[in-house]
């Protein structure tokens, strides 16, 4: 199976490493919008100009599209689905139906298979919410994120004047977690579920009080949360906040029994030293699934809900059956 | 979708309750080897003699077989797969390949779909082990069971002379859980992973020391574990140990990164007030999948690895997509 990577940021690098771990895959190369001569890959993978991708359509089985959800994927995925089997990590929940339709049209028309919204949320967490609802009809699933770095929130802080660099951690509130785990199905506000911790490197002489105010009052990003702001040195940021850990948990509780007297709790928890590398692991397994579904004639747009583990796994049926 | 239950113990009762929660299903009735007149169902479901089941083959879409793995299912599932789409919870891990072959032959020959080994382990836990291995190739999964009642171990104690009743709890060792969660991939012996707690009601005048010795030295069941034995009154047993709670956790750890410098941990944990009712929830969702796969012409024997959530879920594609 020849896999190509389209877009070479943290996610693209993660897919490059993941392909190396999957013995049935071969990395065709990386497509980048930057000058290929200026892109140095981690494992020495070949780099091609993104604009040339269609030239290679007969040499590639699946393209893993590693772009951003805001601007890149809504254009890239439908375009590439016209020429390749593709996988993406589109994560703007509200726009998934629209993205699905666009990708489905392009993929179906050209006999390709596309799997959108892979990763862990959406992705593995979506699966867990759906399993809980299938096995425990009427159950409630709660999703908490963190403790981990939110790149979107870190970027938002970096755009504030006077900020040199920043890291934002999303942190679930322990009290809320405990309440949900107890099975009581609480109503929780945004503020009750998560707090936000910011580590900021400010320019010399910057107005720290103004920066802090800009952060904690920022609509959508921080306004609805209890946010703490810590000013640190660039050395400290590099020493203690250079990684991209993340994680989270889906907790589902349902009730069964003649009089609904039994509480059943399901918890799926991720603790990730590297958020992009785990996401890449999911995308790479889904690349295999896209290839296999296409070989079976199952074309058009799919999500994780349509994929069985037999299609995702690199193990043989016999090896897999040993895990039962 | 007309569902029938074959075998009416704790599991069969659980399926009866689960079908009630799935609006696209209708319970045809219960088949029992006991005298139907003597079987009182929880929700008033009709009871038929097990021997008559084949007479109703055109009125039933799926049979959920609720028998024991030791003696019942190896005969029942292949036999019934000749006449119906079926689901079972066969859990004797070592014999799954043989059971699979027998069921596959009967189901394929007659154009039916069978899903074996549903439930939580095997079942949901199998899925989690397989997802971890697909997403994190080379990762290691550890499975811990409990704290919960093991019916097999409780039965083994009840067969000891002088024992009136007994309940055995399997308990994971916290220290082992912590070690696994830390990502070090320890080698753990049977004794290091779980302990066993027994609550025994002895006959008046019974030799308690002899009973205790029979338990803690029992091969396979207790010999390899640290076992505690508590003698209690029948009233105490009924008051404090009449339920069937269970649960457990699959913890998978893998390493990613150019130099495998990142630890990635996935944890799937079940905390169940009622073990049979959760198992039944999984079997009932798989009954839907068996029916749907059959309608698509996918016949023969399947396992959870072959099933997508779209096939298991009672939600529409649109409702499901909201969970992404």
PDB file of C-alpha atoms in Angstrom, chain A residues 40-318:
ATOM      1  CA  UNK A  40      13.700  18.326   5.507  1.00  0.00           C
ATOM      2  CA  UNK A  41      11.756  15.185   6.381  1.00  0.00           C
ATOM      3  CA  UNK A  42      12.319  13.197   9.570  1.00  0.00           C
ATOM      4  CA  UNK A  43      13.080   9.884   7.888  1.00  0.00           C
ATOM      5  CA  UNK A  44      14.355  11.147   4.559  1.00  0.00           C
ATOM      6  CA  UNK A  45      11.042  10.793   2.716  1.00  0.00           C
ATOM      7  CA  UNK A  46      10.964  12.396  -0.746  1.00  0.00           C
ATOM      8  CA  UNK A  47       9.317  15.811  -0.977  1.00  0.00           C
ATOM      9  CA  UNK A  48       7.234  16.939  -3.967  1.00  0.00           C
ATOM     10  CA  UNK A  49       5.484  20.226  -4.745  1.00  0.00           C
ATOM     11  CA  UNK A  50       1.850  20.084  -3.654  1.00  0.00           C
ATOM     12  CA  UNK A  51       0.857  21.499  -7.026  1.00  0.00           C
ATOM     13  CA  UNK A  52       2.183  18.359  -8.763  1.00  0.00           C
ATOM     14  CA  UNK A  53       0.220  15.801  -6.771  1.00  0.00           C
ATOM     15  CA  UNK A  54      -2.163  14.821  -9.580  1.00  0.00           C
ATOM     16  CA  UNK A  55       0.753  13.745 -11.770  1.00  0.00           C
ATOM     17  CA  UNK A  56       1.359  10.876  -9.378  1.00  0.00           C
ATOM     18  CA  UNK A  57      -2.183   9.584  -9.218  1.00  0.00           C
ATOM     19  CA  UNK A  58      -1.332   6.145 -10.538  1.00  0.00           C
ATOM     20  CA  UNK A  59       1.543   5.658  -8.108  1.00  0.00           C
ATOM     21  CA  UNK A  60      -0.309   6.377  -4.864  1.00  0.00           C
ATOM     22  CA  UNK A  61      -2.976   4.232  -3.153  1.00  0.00           C
ATOM     23  CA  UNK A  62      -4.036   6.640  -0.399  1.00  0.00           C
ATOM     24  CA  UNK A  63      -3.309  10.277   0.431  1.00  0.00           C
ATOM     25  CA  UNK A  64      -3.361  11.306   4.084  1.00  0.00           C
ATOM     26  CA  UNK A  65      -4.279  14.985   4.064  1.00  0.00           C
ATOM     27  CA  UNK A  66      -2.582  16.830   6.900  1.00  0.00           C
ATOM     28  CA  UNK A  67      -4.016  20.327   6.666  1.00  0.00           C
ATOM     29  CA  UNK A  68      -5.949  22.614   8.978  1.00  0.00           C
ATOM     30  CA  UNK A  69      -9.723  22.330   9.344  1.00  0.00           C
ATOM     31  CA  UNK A  70     -10.432  26.054   9.089  1.00  0.00           C
ATOM     32  CA  UNK A  71      -9.113  26.762   5.620  1.00  0.00           C
ATOM     33  CA  UNK A  72      -7.194  23.824   4.141  1.00  0.00           C
ATOM     34  CA  UNK A  73      -9.363  20.722   4.392  1.00  0.00           C
ATOM     35  CA  UNK A  74     -12.672  22.146   3.090  1.00  0.00           C
ATOM     36  CA  UNK A  75     -10.858  22.719  -0.224  1.00  0.00           C
ATOM     37  CA  UNK A  76      -8.157  20.055  -0.212  1.00  0.00           C
ATOM     38  CA  UNK A  77     -10.206  16.980   0.637  1.00  0.00           C
ATOM     39  CA  UNK A  78     -12.916  17.318  -2.054  1.00  0.00           C
ATOM     40  CA  UNK A  79     -10.231  18.261  -4.598  1.00  0.00           C
ATOM     41  CA  UNK A  80      -7.952  15.309  -3.798  1.00  0.00           C
ATOM     42  CA  UNK A  81     -10.883  12.853  -3.454  1.00  0.00           C
ATOM     43  CA  UNK A  82     -11.402  13.371  -7.178  1.00  0.00           C
ATOM     44  CA  UNK A  83      -8.038  11.698  -7.856  1.00  0.00           C
ATOM     45  CA  UNK A  84      -7.163   9.560  -4.833  1.00  0.00           C
ATOM     46  CA  UNK A  85      -8.474   7.584  -1.911  1.00  0.00           C
ATOM     47  CA  UNK A  86      -8.054  10.033   0.952  1.00  0.00           C
ATOM     48  CA  UNK A  87      -8.165  10.407   4.730  1.00  0.00           C
ATOM     49  CA  UNK A  88      -8.439  13.646   6.697  1.00  0.00           C
ATOM     50  CA  UNK A  89      -8.855  14.889  10.267  1.00  0.00           C
ATOM     51  CA  UNK A  90     -11.527  17.528   9.685  1.00  0.00           C
ATOM     52  CA  UNK A  91     -12.578  18.584  13.176  1.00  0.00           C
ATOM     53  CA  UNK A  92     -14.935  21.553  12.885  1.00  0.00           C
ATOM     54  CA  UNK A  93     -17.923  19.665  14.279  1.00  0.00           C
ATOM     55  CA  UNK A  94     -20.589  22.087  13.063  1.00  0.00           C
ATOM     56  CA  UNK A  95     -19.377  21.875   9.462  1.00  0.00           C
ATOM     57  CA  UNK A  96     -18.966  18.091   9.229  1.00  0.00           C
ATOM     58  CA  UNK A  97     -22.288  17.476   7.374  1.00  0.00           C
ATOM     59  CA  UNK A  98     -21.341  20.036   4.717  1.00  0.00           C
ATOM     60  CA  UNK A  99     -17.781  18.693   4.412  1.00  0.00           C
ATOM     61  CA  UNK A 100     -19.159  15.146   4.196  1.00  0.00           C
ATOM     62  CA  UNK A 101     -21.449  16.085   1.293  1.00  0.00           C
ATOM     63  CA  UNK A 102     -18.685  17.840  -0.629  1.00  0.00           C
ATOM     64  CA  UNK A 103     -16.216  15.000  -0.184  1.00  0.00           C
ATOM     65  CA  UNK A 104     -18.842  12.329  -0.882  1.00  0.00           C
ATOM     66  CA  UNK A 105     -19.777  13.915  -4.188  1.00  0.00           C
ATOM     67  CA  UNK A 106     -16.173  14.111  -5.408  1.00  0.00           C
ATOM     68  CA  UNK A 107     -15.175  10.664  -4.176  1.00  0.00           C
ATOM     69  CA  UNK A 108     -18.288   8.815  -5.387  1.00  0.00           C
ATOM     70  CA  UNK A 109     -18.177  10.406  -8.823  1.00  0.00           C
ATOM     71  CA  UNK A 110     -14.608   9.259  -9.347  1.00  0.00           C
ATOM     72  CA  UNK A 111     -14.815   5.856  -7.691  1.00  0.00           C
ATOM     73  CA  UNK A 112     -12.655   6.751  -4.709  1.00  0.00           C
ATOM     74  CA  UNK A 113     -13.033   6.176  -0.987  1.00  0.00           C
ATOM     75  CA  UNK A 114     -12.625   9.029   1.480  1.00  0.00           C
ATOM     76  CA  UNK A 115     -12.635   8.815   5.268  1.00  0.00           C
ATOM     77  CA  UNK A 116     -13.081  12.169   6.979  1.00  0.00           C
ATOM     78  CA  UNK A 117     -12.748  13.339  10.580  1.00  0.00           C
ATOM     79  CA  UNK A 118     -10.219  10.755  11.760  1.00  0.00           C
ATOM     80  CA  UNK A 119      -8.068  11.215  14.852  1.00  0.00           C
ATOM     81  CA  UNK A 120      -9.118  11.075  18.475  1.00  0.00           C
ATOM     82  CA  UNK A 121     -11.800  13.759  18.743  1.00  0.00           C
ATOM     83  CA  UNK A 122     -13.378  13.471  16.295  1.00  0.00           C
ATOM     84  CA  UNK A 123     -12.293   9.857  15.788  1.00  0.00           C
ATOM     85  CA  UNK A 124     -11.750   7.440  18.661  1.00  0.00           C
ATOM     86  CA  UNK A 125     -13.877   9.565  21.007  1.00  0.00           C
ATOM     87  CA  UNK A 126     -16.691   9.613  18.417  1.00  0.00           C
ATOM     88  CA  UNK A 127     -16.559   5.817  18.289  1.00  0.00           C
ATOM     89  CA  UNK A 128     -16.780   5.612  22.065  1.00  0.00           C
ATOM     90  CA  UNK A 129     -19.803   7.931  22.217  1.00  0.00           C
ATOM     91  CA  UNK A 130     -21.493   5.841  19.527  1.00  0.00           C
ATOM     92  CA  UNK A 131     -20.663   2.472  21.122  1.00  0.00           C
ATOM     93  CA  UNK A 132     -22.076   3.663  24.432  1.00  0.00           C
ATOM     94  CA  UNK A 133     -25.284   4.807  22.782  1.00  0.00           C
ATOM     95  CA  UNK A 134     -25.635   1.507  20.896  1.00  0.00           C
ATOM     96  CA  UNK A 135     -24.957  -0.740  23.895  1.00  0.00           C
ATOM     97  CA  UNK A 136     -26.728   1.407  26.493  1.00  0.00           C
ATOM     98  CA  UNK A 137     -29.616   3.136  24.679  1.00  0.00           C
ATOM     99  CA  UNK A 138     -30.512   6.368  26.449  1.00  0.00           C
ATOM    100  CA  UNK A 139     -27.091   6.702  28.086  1.00  0.00           C
ATOM    101  CA  UNK A 140     -25.345  10.065  28.383  1.00  0.00           C
ATOM    102  CA  UNK A 141     -21.759  10.630  27.272  1.00  0.00           C
ATOM    103  CA  UNK A 142     -19.572  13.413  28.642  1.00  0.00           C
ATOM    104  CA  UNK A 143     -16.322  14.406  26.959  1.00  0.00           C
ATOM    105  CA  UNK A 144     -13.496  16.119  28.820  1.00  0.00           C
ATOM    106  CA  UNK A 145     -10.257  17.275  27.217  1.00  0.00           C
ATOM    107  CA  UNK A 146      -6.829  17.607  28.783  1.00  0.00           C
ATOM    108  CA  UNK A 147      -4.676  18.121  30.574  1.00  0.00           C
ATOM    109  CA  UNK A 148      -3.060  19.167  27.321  1.00  0.00           C
ATOM    110  CA  UNK A 149      -1.894  21.859  24.998  1.00  0.00           C
ATOM    111  CA  UNK A 150      -4.558  23.410  22.800  1.00  0.00           C
ATOM    112  CA  UNK A 151      -2.803  24.720  19.729  1.00  0.00           C
ATOM    113  CA  UNK A 152      -5.761  26.856  18.669  1.00  0.00           C
ATOM    114  CA  UNK A 153      -5.836  28.620  22.052  1.00  0.00           C
ATOM    115  CA  UNK A 154      -2.044  29.017  22.110  1.00  0.00           C
ATOM    116  CA  UNK A 155      -2.199  30.612  18.656  1.00  0.00           C
ATOM    117  CA  UNK A 156      -4.975  32.970  19.775  1.00  0.00           C
ATOM    118  CA  UNK A 157      -2.790  34.230  22.619  1.00  0.00           C
ATOM    119  CA  UNK A 158       0.221  34.683  20.329  1.00  0.00           C
ATOM    120  CA  UNK A 159      -1.798  37.129  18.235  1.00  0.00           C
ATOM    121  CA  UNK A 160      -2.124  39.540  21.212  1.00  0.00           C
ATOM    122  CA  UNK A 161       0.278  42.510  20.926  1.00  0.00           C
ATOM    123  CA  UNK A 162       3.225  42.194  23.309  1.00  0.00           C
ATOM    124  CA  UNK A 163       3.175  38.368  23.366  1.00  0.00           C
ATOM    125  CA  UNK A 164       6.307  36.634  22.050  1.00  0.00           C
ATOM    126  CA  UNK A 165       5.184  33.066  22.643  1.00  0.00           C
ATOM    127  CA  UNK A 166       2.523  31.193  24.587  1.00  0.00           C
ATOM    128  CA  UNK A 167       1.261  27.807  25.580  1.00  0.00           C
ATOM    129  CA  UNK A 168      -2.303  27.120  26.691  1.00  0.00           C
ATOM    130  CA  UNK A 169      -3.301  24.003  28.641  1.00  0.00           C
ATOM    131  CA  UNK A 170      -6.901  22.825  28.786  1.00  0.00           C
ATOM    132  CA  UNK A 171      -7.552  21.162  32.146  1.00  0.00           C
ATOM    133  CA  UNK A 172     -10.622  19.136  33.114  1.00  0.00           C
ATOM    134  CA  UNK A 173     -12.145  20.008  36.494  1.00  0.00           C
ATOM    135  CA  UNK A 174     -11.651  17.058  38.858  1.00  0.00           C
ATOM    136  CA  UNK A 175     -14.881  17.731  40.711  1.00  0.00           C
ATOM    137  CA  UNK A 176     -16.860  17.542  37.465  1.00  0.00           C
ATOM    138  CA  UNK A 177     -15.097  14.303  36.484  1.00  0.00           C
ATOM    139  CA  UNK A 178     -15.936  12.762  39.860  1.00  0.00           C
ATOM    140  CA  UNK A 179     -19.563  13.789  39.587  1.00  0.00           C
ATOM    141  CA  UNK A 180     -19.910  12.311  36.091  1.00  0.00           C
ATOM    142  CA  UNK A 181     -18.150   9.086  37.120  1.00  0.00           C
ATOM    143  CA  UNK A 182     -20.595   8.674  39.992  1.00  0.00           C
ATOM    144  CA  UNK A 183     -23.370   8.220  37.422  1.00  0.00           C
ATOM    145  CA  UNK A 184     -25.564  11.142  38.476  1.00  0.00           C
ATOM    146  CA  UNK A 185     -25.639  12.737  34.948  1.00  0.00           C
ATOM    147  CA  UNK A 186     -25.100  16.323  36.100  1.00  0.00           C
ATOM    148  CA  UNK A 187     -25.851  19.412  34.018  1.00  0.00           C
ATOM    149  CA  UNK A 188     -22.464  21.115  33.670  1.00  0.00           C
ATOM    150  CA  UNK A 189     -21.694  24.562  32.306  1.00  0.00           C
ATOM    151  CA  UNK A 190     -18.619  25.210  30.168  1.00  0.00           C
ATOM    152  CA  UNK A 191     -16.952  26.804  33.209  1.00  0.00           C
ATOM    153  CA  UNK A 192     -17.684  23.794  35.404  1.00  0.00           C
ATOM    154  CA  UNK A 193     -16.059  21.325  33.012  1.00  0.00           C
ATOM    155  CA  UNK A 194     -12.670  22.826  32.139  1.00  0.00           C
ATOM    156  CA  UNK A 195     -10.204  25.472  33.260  1.00  0.00           C
ATOM    157  CA  UNK A 196      -7.510  27.070  31.094  1.00  0.00           C
ATOM    158  CA  UNK A 197      -3.876  27.642  32.112  1.00  0.00           C
ATOM    159  CA  UNK A 198      -1.706  30.003  30.080  1.00  0.00           C
ATOM    160  CA  UNK A 199       2.072  30.347  30.059  1.00  0.00           C
ATOM    161  CA  UNK A 200       3.134  33.550  28.346  1.00  0.00           C
ATOM    162  CA  UNK A 201       6.447  35.007  27.267  1.00  0.00           C
ATOM    163  CA  UNK A 202       5.926  38.779  26.996  1.00  0.00           C
ATOM    164  CA  UNK A 203       8.055  41.312  25.170  1.00  0.00           C
ATOM    165  CA  UNK A 204      10.262  43.385  27.436  1.00  0.00           C
ATOM    166  CA  UNK A 205       8.293  46.295  28.773  1.00  0.00           C
ATOM    167  CA  UNK A 206       4.951  44.892  27.592  1.00  0.00           C
ATOM    168  CA  UNK A 207       1.837  45.768  29.602  1.00  0.00           C
ATOM    169  CA  UNK A 208       1.243  42.442  31.331  1.00  0.00           C
ATOM    170  CA  UNK A 209      -2.009  43.527  32.922  1.00  0.00           C
ATOM    171  CA  UNK A 210      -3.377  44.444  29.496  1.00  0.00           C
ATOM    172  CA  UNK A 211      -2.244  41.109  28.026  1.00  0.00           C
ATOM    173  CA  UNK A 212      -3.890  39.247  30.858  1.00  0.00           C
ATOM    174  CA  UNK A 213      -7.106  41.183  30.376  1.00  0.00           C
ATOM    175  CA  UNK A 214      -7.080  40.509  26.622  1.00  0.00           C
ATOM    176  CA  UNK A 215      -6.784  36.800  27.314  1.00  0.00           C
ATOM    177  CA  UNK A 216      -9.362  36.269  30.041  1.00  0.00           C
ATOM    178  CA  UNK A 217     -12.009  38.328  28.239  1.00  0.00           C
ATOM    179  CA  UNK A 218     -11.435  36.853  24.772  1.00  0.00           C
ATOM    180  CA  UNK A 219     -14.840  35.670  23.446  1.00  0.00           C
ATOM    181  CA  UNK A 220     -15.262  31.948  22.592  1.00  0.00           C
ATOM    182  CA  UNK A 221     -11.689  31.123  23.579  1.00  0.00           C
ATOM    183  CA  UNK A 222     -11.475  32.210  27.239  1.00  0.00           C
ATOM    184  CA  UNK A 223     -14.450  34.287  28.322  1.00  0.00           C
ATOM    185  CA  UNK A 224     -16.524  31.324  29.506  1.00  0.00           C
ATOM    186  CA  UNK A 225     -13.691  29.687  31.435  1.00  0.00           C
ATOM    187  CA  UNK A 226     -11.732  30.257  34.623  1.00  0.00           C
ATOM    188  CA  UNK A 227      -8.353  31.118  33.172  1.00  0.00           C
ATOM    189  CA  UNK A 228      -5.018  31.534  34.938  1.00  0.00           C
ATOM    190  CA  UNK A 229      -2.240  33.502  33.276  1.00  0.00           C
ATOM    191  CA  UNK A 230       1.428  32.955  34.139  1.00  0.00           C
ATOM    192  CA  UNK A 231       4.237  35.061  32.703  1.00  0.00           C
ATOM    193  CA  UNK A 232       7.453  33.097  32.270  1.00  0.00           C
ATOM    194  CA  UNK A 233      10.799  33.493  30.494  1.00  0.00           C
ATOM    195  CA  UNK A 234      11.515  32.121  27.026  1.00  0.00           C
ATOM    196  CA  UNK A 235      14.025  29.701  28.591  1.00  0.00           C
ATOM    197  CA  UNK A 236      11.369  28.366  30.929  1.00  0.00           C
ATOM    198  CA  UNK A 237       8.878  28.000  28.075  1.00  0.00           C
ATOM    199  CA  UNK A 238      11.404  26.032  26.045  1.00  0.00           C
ATOM    200  CA  UNK A 239      12.465  23.889  28.985  1.00  0.00           C
ATOM    201  CA  UNK A 240       9.036  23.039  30.374  1.00  0.00           C
ATOM    202  CA  UNK A 241       6.454  23.646  27.678  1.00  0.00           C
ATOM    203  CA  UNK A 242       7.961  22.543  24.374  1.00  0.00           C
ATOM    204  CA  UNK A 243       5.989  19.305  23.993  1.00  0.00           C
ATOM    205  CA  UNK A 244       2.451  18.725  22.758  1.00  0.00           C
ATOM    206  CA  UNK A 245       0.883  16.431  25.328  1.00  0.00           C
ATOM    207  CA  UNK A 246      -2.871  16.043  25.340  1.00  0.00           C
ATOM    208  CA  UNK A 247      -5.590  13.587  26.143  1.00  0.00           C
ATOM    209  CA  UNK A 248      -9.042  13.429  27.542  1.00  0.00           C
ATOM    210  CA  UNK A 249     -11.808  11.117  28.510  1.00  0.00           C
ATOM    211  CA  UNK A 250     -15.265  10.086  27.344  1.00  0.00           C
ATOM    212  CA  UNK A 251     -17.405   8.950  30.259  1.00  0.00           C
ATOM    213  CA  UNK A 252     -20.738   7.351  29.415  1.00  0.00           C
ATOM    214  CA  UNK A 253     -23.309   6.373  31.989  1.00  0.00           C
ATOM    215  CA  UNK A 254     -26.507   4.488  31.392  1.00  0.00           C
ATOM    216  CA  UNK A 255     -29.052   2.677  33.486  1.00  0.00           C
ATOM    217  CA  UNK A 256     -30.365  -0.848  32.971  1.00  0.00           C
ATOM    218  CA  UNK A 257     -32.670  -3.224  34.816  1.00  0.00           C
ATOM    219  CA  UNK A 258     -36.400  -3.712  35.120  1.00  0.00           C
ATOM    220  CA  UNK A 259     -36.665  -0.490  37.140  1.00  0.00           C
ATOM    221  CA  UNK A 260     -33.438   1.060  35.782  1.00  0.00           C
ATOM    222  CA  UNK A 261     -31.851   0.221  39.103  1.00  0.00           C
ATOM    223  CA  UNK A 262     -28.362  -0.499  37.745  1.00  0.00           C
ATOM    224  CA  UNK A 263     -25.818   2.129  36.766  1.00  0.00           C
ATOM    225  CA  UNK A 264     -23.376   1.127  34.022  1.00  0.00           C
ATOM    226  CA  UNK A 265     -20.334   3.318  33.450  1.00  0.00           C
ATOM    227  CA  UNK A 266     -17.946   3.207  30.510  1.00  0.00           C
ATOM    228  CA  UNK A 267     -14.807   5.314  30.457  1.00  0.00           C
ATOM    229  CA  UNK A 268     -12.326   5.745  27.585  1.00  0.00           C
ATOM    230  CA  UNK A 269      -9.259   7.758  28.512  1.00  0.00           C
ATOM    231  CA  UNK A 270      -6.285   8.932  26.500  1.00  0.00           C
ATOM    232  CA  UNK A 271      -3.039  10.154  28.064  1.00  0.00           C
ATOM    233  CA  UNK A 272      -0.818  11.252  25.210  1.00  0.00           C
ATOM    234  CA  UNK A 273       2.747  12.528  25.326  1.00  0.00           C
ATOM    235  CA  UNK A 274       2.262  13.597  21.723  1.00  0.00           C
ATOM    236  CA  UNK A 275      -1.137  14.645  20.471  1.00  0.00           C
ATOM    237  CA  UNK A 276      -0.165  14.840  16.753  1.00  0.00           C
ATOM    238  CA  UNK A 277       1.582  11.453  16.799  1.00  0.00           C
ATOM    239  CA  UNK A 278      -1.457   9.691  18.233  1.00  0.00           C
ATOM    240  CA  UNK A 279      -3.771  11.434  15.761  1.00  0.00           C
ATOM    241  CA  UNK A 280      -1.419  10.300  13.013  1.00  0.00           C
ATOM    242  CA  UNK A 281      -1.603   6.721  14.222  1.00  0.00           C
ATOM    243  CA  UNK A 282      -5.380   6.802  13.795  1.00  0.00           C
ATOM    244  CA  UNK A 283      -5.154   8.463  10.361  1.00  0.00           C
ATOM    245  CA  UNK A 284      -2.636   5.866   9.181  1.00  0.00           C
ATOM    246  CA  UNK A 285      -4.847   2.955  10.255  1.00  0.00           C
ATOM    247  CA  UNK A 286      -7.758   4.675   8.486  1.00  0.00           C
ATOM    248  CA  UNK A 287      -5.618   5.010   5.346  1.00  0.00           C
ATOM    249  CA  UNK A 288      -5.463   1.214   5.280  1.00  0.00           C
ATOM    250  CA  UNK A 289      -9.238   1.067   5.695  1.00  0.00           C
ATOM    251  CA  UNK A 290      -9.803   3.523   2.828  1.00  0.00           C
ATOM    252  CA  UNK A 291      -7.638   1.398   0.563  1.00  0.00           C
ATOM    253  CA  UNK A 292      -9.408  -1.842   1.540  1.00  0.00           C
ATOM    254  CA  UNK A 293     -12.910  -0.402   1.281  1.00  0.00           C
ATOM    255  CA  UNK A 294     -12.057   0.913  -2.170  1.00  0.00           C
ATOM    256  CA  UNK A 295     -10.847  -2.542  -3.218  1.00  0.00           C
ATOM    257  CA  UNK A 296     -14.245  -3.897  -2.090  1.00  0.00           C
ATOM    258  CA  UNK A 297     -16.039  -1.279  -4.187  1.00  0.00           C
ATOM    259  CA  UNK A 298     -17.193   0.762  -1.210  1.00  0.00           C
ATOM    260  CA  UNK A 299     -16.685   4.241  -2.597  1.00  0.00           C
ATOM    261  CA  UNK A 300     -17.760   7.713  -1.475  1.00  0.00           C
ATOM    262  CA  UNK A 301     -17.291   9.420   1.865  1.00  0.00           C
ATOM    263  CA  UNK A 302     -17.128   7.419   5.100  1.00  0.00           C
ATOM    264  CA  UNK A 303     -16.522   8.191   8.759  1.00  0.00           C
ATOM    265  CA  UNK A 304     -15.087   6.056  11.568  1.00  0.00           C
ATOM    266  CA  UNK A 305     -18.631   4.822  12.172  1.00  0.00           C
ATOM    267  CA  UNK A 306     -18.529   2.894   8.892  1.00  0.00           C
ATOM    268  CA  UNK A 307     -15.181   1.200   9.515  1.00  0.00           C
ATOM    269  CA  UNK A 308     -14.630  -2.170  11.195  1.00  0.00           C
ATOM    270  CA  UNK A 309     -11.406  -2.988  12.993  1.00  0.00           C
ATOM    271  CA  UNK A 310     -10.783  -5.738  10.400  1.00  0.00           C
ATOM    272  CA  UNK A 311     -10.453  -2.974   7.819  1.00  0.00           C
ATOM    273  CA  UNK A 312      -8.189  -0.792   9.984  1.00  0.00           C
ATOM    274  CA  UNK A 313      -5.818  -3.391  11.373  1.00  0.00           C
ATOM    275  CA  UNK A 314      -2.560  -4.513   9.778  1.00  0.00           C
ATOM    276  CA  UNK A 315      -2.872  -7.899  11.464  1.00  0.00           C
ATOM    277  CA  UNK A 316      -4.180 -10.987   9.680  1.00  0.00           C
ATOM    278  CA  UNK A 317      -7.607 -12.396  10.612  1.00  0.00           C
ATOM    279  CA  UNK A 318      -5.855 -15.142  12.562  1.00  0.00           C
TER     280      UNK A 318
END
